[in-house]
mmCIF file with all atom_site columns, C-alpha atoms in Angstrom:
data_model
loop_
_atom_site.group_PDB
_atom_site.id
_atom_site.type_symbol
_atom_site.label_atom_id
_atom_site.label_alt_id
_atom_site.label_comp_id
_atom_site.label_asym_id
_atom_site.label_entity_id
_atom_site.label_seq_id
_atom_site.pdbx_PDB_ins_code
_atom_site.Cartn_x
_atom_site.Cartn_y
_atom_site.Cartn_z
_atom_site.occupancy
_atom_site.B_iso_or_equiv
_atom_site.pdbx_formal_charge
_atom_site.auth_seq_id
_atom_site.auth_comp_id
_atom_site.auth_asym_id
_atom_site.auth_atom_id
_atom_site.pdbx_PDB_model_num
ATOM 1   C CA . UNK M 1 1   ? -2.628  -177.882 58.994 1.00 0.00 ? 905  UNK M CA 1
ATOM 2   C CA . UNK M 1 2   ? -6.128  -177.856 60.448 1.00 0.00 ? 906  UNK M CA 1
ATOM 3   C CA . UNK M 1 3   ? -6.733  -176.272 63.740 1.00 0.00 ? 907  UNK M CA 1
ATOM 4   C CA . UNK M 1 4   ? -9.783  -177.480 66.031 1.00 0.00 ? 908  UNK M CA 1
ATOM 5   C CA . UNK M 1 5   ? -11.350 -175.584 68.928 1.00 0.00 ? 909  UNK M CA 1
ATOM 6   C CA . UNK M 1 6   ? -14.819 -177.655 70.712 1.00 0.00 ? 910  UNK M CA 1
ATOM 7   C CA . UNK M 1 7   ? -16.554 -176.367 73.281 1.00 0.00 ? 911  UNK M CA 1
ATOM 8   C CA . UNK M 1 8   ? -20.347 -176.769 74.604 1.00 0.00 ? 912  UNK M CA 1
ATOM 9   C CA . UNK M 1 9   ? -19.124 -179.297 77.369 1.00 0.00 ? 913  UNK M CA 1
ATOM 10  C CA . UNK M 1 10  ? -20.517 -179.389 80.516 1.00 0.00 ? 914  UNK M CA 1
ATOM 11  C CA . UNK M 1 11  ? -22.475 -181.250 84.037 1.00 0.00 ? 915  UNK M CA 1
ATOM 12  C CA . UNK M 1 12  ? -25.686 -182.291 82.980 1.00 0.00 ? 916  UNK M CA 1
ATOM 13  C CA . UNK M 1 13  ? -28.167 -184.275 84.729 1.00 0.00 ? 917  UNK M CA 1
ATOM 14  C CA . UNK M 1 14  ? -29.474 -187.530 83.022 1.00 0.00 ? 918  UNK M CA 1
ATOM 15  C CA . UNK M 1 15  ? -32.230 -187.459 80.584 1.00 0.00 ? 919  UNK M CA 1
ATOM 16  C CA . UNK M 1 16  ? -30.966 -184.115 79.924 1.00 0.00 ? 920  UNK M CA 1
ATOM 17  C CA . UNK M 1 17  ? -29.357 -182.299 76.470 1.00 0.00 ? 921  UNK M CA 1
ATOM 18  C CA . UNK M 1 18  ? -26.039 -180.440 75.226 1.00 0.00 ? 922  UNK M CA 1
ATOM 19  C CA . UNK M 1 19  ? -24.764 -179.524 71.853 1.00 0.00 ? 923  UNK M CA 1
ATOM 20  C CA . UNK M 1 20  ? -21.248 -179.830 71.577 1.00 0.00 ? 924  UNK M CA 1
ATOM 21  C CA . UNK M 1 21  ? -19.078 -177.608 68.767 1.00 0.00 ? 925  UNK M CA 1
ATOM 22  C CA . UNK M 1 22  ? -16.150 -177.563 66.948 1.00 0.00 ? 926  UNK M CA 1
ATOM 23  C CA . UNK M 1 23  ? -14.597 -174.850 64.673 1.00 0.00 ? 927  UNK M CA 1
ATOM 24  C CA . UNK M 1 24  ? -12.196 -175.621 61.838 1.00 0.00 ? 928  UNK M CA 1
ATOM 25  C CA . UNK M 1 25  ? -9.459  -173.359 60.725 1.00 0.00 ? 929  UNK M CA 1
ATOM 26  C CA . UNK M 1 26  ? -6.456  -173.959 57.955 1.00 0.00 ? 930  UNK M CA 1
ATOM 27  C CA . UNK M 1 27  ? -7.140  -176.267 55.150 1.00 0.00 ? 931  UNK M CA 1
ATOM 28  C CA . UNK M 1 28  ? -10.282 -176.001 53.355 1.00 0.00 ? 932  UNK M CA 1
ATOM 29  C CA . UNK M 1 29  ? -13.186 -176.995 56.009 1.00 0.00 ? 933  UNK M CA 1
ATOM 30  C CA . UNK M 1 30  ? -15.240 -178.890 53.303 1.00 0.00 ? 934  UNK M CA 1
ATOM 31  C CA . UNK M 1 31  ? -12.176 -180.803 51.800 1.00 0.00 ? 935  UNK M CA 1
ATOM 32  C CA . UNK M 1 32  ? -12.481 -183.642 54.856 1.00 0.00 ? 936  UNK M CA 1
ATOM 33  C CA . UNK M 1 33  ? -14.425 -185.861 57.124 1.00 0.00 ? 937  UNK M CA 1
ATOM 34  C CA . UNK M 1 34  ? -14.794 -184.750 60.249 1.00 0.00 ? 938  UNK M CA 1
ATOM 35  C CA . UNK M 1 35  ? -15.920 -186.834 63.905 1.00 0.00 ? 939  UNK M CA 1
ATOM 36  C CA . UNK M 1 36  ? -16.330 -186.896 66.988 1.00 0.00 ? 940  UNK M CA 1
ATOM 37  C CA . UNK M 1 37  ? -14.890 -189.408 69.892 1.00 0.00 ? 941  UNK M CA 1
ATOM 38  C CA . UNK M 1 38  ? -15.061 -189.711 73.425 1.00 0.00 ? 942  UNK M CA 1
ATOM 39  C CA . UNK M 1 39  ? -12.433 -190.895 76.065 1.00 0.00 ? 943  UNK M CA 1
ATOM 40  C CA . UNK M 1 40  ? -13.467 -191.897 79.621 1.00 0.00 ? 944  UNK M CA 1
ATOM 41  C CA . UNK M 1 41  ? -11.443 -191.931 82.956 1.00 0.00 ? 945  UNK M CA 1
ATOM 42  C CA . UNK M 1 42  ? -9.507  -195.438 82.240 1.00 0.00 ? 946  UNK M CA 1
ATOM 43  C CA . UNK M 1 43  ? -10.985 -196.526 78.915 1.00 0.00 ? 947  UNK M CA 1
ATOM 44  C CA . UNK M 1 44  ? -9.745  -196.137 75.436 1.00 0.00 ? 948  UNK M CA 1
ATOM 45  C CA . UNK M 1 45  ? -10.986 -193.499 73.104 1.00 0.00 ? 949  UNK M CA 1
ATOM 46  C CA . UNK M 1 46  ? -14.071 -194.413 71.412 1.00 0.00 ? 950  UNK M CA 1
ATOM 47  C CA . UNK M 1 47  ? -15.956 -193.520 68.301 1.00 0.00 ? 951  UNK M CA 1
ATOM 48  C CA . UNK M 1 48  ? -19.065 -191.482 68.913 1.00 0.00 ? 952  UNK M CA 1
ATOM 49  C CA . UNK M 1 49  ? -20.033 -190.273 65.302 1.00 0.00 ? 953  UNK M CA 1
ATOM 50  C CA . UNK M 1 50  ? -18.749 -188.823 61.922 1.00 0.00 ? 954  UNK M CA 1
ATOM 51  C CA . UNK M 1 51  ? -19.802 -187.237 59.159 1.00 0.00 ? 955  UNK M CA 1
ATOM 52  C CA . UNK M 1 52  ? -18.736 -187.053 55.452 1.00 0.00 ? 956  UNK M CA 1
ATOM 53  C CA . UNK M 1 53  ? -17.150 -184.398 53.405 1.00 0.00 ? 957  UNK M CA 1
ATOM 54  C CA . UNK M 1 54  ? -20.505 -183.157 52.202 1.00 0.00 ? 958  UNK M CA 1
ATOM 55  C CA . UNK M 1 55  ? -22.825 -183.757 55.184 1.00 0.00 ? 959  UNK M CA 1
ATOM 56  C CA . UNK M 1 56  ? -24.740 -185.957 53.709 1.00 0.00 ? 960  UNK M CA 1
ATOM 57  C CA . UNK M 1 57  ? -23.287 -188.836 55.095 1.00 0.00 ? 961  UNK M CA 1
ATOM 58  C CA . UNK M 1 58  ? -23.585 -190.073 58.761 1.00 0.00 ? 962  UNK M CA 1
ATOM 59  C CA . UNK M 1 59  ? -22.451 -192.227 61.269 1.00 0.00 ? 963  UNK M CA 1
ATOM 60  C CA . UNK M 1 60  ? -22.853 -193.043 64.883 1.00 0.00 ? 964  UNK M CA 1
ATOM 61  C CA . UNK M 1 61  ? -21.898 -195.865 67.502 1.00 0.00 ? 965  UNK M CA 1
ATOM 62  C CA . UNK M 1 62  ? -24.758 -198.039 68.401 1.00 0.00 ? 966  UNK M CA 1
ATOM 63  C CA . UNK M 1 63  ? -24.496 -196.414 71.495 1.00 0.00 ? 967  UNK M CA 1
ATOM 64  C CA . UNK M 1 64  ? -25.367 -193.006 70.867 1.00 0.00 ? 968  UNK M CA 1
ATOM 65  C CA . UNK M 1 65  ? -27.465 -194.028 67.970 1.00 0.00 ? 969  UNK M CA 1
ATOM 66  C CA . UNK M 1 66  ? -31.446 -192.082 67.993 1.00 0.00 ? 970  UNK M CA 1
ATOM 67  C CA . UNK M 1 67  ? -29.722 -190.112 70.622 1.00 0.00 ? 971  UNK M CA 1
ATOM 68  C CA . UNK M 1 68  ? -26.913 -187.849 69.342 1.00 0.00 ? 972  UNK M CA 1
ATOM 69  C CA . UNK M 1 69  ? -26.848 -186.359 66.161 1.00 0.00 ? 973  UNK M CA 1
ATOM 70  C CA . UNK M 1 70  ? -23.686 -185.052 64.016 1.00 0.00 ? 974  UNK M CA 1
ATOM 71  C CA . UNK M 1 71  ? -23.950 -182.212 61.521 1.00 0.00 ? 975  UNK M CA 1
ATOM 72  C CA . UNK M 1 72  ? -22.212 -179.878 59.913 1.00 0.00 ? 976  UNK M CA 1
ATOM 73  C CA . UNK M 1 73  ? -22.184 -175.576 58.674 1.00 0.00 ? 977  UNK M CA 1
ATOM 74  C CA . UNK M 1 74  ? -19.877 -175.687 56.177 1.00 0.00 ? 978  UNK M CA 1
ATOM 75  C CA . UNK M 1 75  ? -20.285 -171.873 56.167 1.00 0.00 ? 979  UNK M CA 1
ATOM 76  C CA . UNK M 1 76  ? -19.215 -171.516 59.397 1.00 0.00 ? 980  UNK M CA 1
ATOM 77  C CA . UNK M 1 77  ? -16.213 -174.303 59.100 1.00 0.00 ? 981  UNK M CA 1
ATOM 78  C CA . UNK M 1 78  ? -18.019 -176.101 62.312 1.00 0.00 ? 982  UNK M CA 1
ATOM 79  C CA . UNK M 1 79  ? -19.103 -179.329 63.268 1.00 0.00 ? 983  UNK M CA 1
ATOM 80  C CA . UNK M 1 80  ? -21.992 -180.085 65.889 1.00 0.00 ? 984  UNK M CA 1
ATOM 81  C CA . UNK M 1 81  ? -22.664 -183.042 68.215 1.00 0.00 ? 985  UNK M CA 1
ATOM 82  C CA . UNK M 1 82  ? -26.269 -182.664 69.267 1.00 0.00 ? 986  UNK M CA 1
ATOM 83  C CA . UNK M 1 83  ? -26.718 -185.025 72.697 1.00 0.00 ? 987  UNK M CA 1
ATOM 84  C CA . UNK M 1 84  ? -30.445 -185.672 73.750 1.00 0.00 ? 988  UNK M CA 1
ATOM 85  C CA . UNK M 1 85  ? -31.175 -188.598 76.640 1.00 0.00 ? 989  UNK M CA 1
ATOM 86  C CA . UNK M 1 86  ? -27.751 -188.253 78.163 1.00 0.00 ? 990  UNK M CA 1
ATOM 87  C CA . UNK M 1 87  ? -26.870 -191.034 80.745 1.00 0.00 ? 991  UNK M CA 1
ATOM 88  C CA . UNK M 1 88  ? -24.175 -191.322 83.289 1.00 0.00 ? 992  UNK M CA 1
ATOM 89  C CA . UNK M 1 89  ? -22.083 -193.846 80.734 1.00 0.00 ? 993  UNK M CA 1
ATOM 90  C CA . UNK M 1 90  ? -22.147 -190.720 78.313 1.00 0.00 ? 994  UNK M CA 1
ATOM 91  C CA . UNK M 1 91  ? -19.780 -188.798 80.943 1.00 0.00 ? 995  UNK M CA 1
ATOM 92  C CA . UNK M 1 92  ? -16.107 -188.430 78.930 1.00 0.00 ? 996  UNK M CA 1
ATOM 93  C CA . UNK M 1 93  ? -14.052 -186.411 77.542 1.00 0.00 ? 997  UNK M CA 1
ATOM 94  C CA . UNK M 1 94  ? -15.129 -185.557 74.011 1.00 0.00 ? 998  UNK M CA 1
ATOM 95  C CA . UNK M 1 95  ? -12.602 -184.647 71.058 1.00 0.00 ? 999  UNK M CA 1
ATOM 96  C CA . UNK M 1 96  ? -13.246 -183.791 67.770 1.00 0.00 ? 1000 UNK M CA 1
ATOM 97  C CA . UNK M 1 97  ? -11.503 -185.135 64.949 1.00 0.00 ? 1001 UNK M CA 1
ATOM 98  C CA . UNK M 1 98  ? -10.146 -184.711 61.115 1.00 0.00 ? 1002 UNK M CA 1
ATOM 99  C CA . UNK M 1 99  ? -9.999  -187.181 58.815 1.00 0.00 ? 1003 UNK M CA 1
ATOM 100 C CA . UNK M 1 100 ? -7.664  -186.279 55.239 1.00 0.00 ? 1004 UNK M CA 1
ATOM 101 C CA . UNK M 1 101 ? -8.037  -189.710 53.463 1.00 0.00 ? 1005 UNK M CA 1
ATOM 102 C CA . UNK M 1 102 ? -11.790 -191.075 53.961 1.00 0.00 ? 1006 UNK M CA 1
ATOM 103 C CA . UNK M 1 103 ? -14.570 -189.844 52.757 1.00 0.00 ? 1007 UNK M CA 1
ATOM 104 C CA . UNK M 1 104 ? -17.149 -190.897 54.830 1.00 0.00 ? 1008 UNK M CA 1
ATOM 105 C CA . UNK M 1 105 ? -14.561 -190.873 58.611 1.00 0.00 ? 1009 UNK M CA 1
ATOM 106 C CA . UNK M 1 106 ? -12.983 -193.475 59.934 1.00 0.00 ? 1010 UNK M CA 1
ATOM 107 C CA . UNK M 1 107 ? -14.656 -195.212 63.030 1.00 0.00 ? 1011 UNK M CA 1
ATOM 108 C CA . UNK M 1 108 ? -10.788 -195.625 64.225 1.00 0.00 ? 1012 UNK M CA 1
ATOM 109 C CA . UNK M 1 109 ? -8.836  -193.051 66.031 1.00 0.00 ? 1013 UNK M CA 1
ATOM 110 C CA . UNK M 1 110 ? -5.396  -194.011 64.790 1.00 0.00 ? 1014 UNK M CA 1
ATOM 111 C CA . UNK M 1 111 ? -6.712  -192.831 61.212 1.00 0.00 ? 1015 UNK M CA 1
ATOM 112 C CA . UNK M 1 112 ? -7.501  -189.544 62.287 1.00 0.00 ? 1016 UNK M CA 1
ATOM 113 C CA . UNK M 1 113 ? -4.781  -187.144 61.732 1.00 0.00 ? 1017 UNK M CA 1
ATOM 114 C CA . UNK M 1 114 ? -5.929  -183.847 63.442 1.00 0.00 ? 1018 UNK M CA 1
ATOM 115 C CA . UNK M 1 115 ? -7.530  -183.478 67.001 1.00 0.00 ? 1019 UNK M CA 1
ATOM 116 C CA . UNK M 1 116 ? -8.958  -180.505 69.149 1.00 0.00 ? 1020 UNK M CA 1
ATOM 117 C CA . UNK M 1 117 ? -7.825  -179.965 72.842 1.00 0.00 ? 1021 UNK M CA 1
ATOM 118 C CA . UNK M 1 118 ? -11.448 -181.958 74.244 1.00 0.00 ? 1022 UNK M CA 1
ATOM 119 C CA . UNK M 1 119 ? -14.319 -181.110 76.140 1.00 0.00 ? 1023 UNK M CA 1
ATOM 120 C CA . UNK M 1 120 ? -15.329 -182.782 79.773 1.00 0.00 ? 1024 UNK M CA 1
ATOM 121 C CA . UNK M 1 121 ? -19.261 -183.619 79.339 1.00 0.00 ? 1025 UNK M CA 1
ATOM 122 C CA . UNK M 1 122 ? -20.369 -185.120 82.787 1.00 0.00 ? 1026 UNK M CA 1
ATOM 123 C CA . UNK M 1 123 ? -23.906 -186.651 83.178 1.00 0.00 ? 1027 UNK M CA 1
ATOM 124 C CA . UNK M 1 124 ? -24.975 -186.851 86.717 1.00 0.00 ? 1028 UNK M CA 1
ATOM 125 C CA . UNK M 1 125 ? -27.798 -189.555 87.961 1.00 0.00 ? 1029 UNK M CA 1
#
């Protein structure tokens, strides 16, 4: 079992900056991938950005891409989501995610197998 708690959310205005976290707890934190996606009012939930095992493998959607960065402390068992040039299509709620089996994390959400509560981020224009 792996439990995930994020927080960092918030109302920003556009142009503006939050870090989002996420602590692990249960299973060894550096034995998986870990990710982050985002769910908006109507829409389906969406890949935002993973990371690998080790950290030194990234990912992002081309939609955050040279504006969000992922990391990870694997001596704190946490996960970071680093969000510069926020824009009103950024607003959502965010949810970080586990991934057992790959070891780079999957881009899908239906491969994920453990999820944190979520985070509202809302950009205002």
């Amino acid at each position: 079992q792996v439990q995930l708690v994020e927080s960092g959310g918030g109302l920003v205005q556009a142009g503006g900056s939050l870090r989002l976290s996420c602590a692990a707890s249960g299973r060894t934190y550096s034995s998986y991938a870990m990710g982050w996606f985002r769910q908006a009012p109507g829409k389906e939930r969406e890949f935002v950005a993973g990371i690998s095992r080790t950290g030194g493998a990234t990912r992002y959607a081309d939609s955050v891409k040279g504006r969000f960065t992922i990391s990870r402390d694997n001596a704190k068992n946490t996960v970071y989501l680093q969000m510069n040039s926020l824009k009103p299509e950024d607003t959502a709620v965010y949810y970080c995610a586990v991934d057992l089996t790959s070891w780079r994390m999957s881009s899908i959400a239906d491969d994920c197998d453990y999820w944190g509560q979520g985070t509202q981020v809302t950009v205002s224009s």
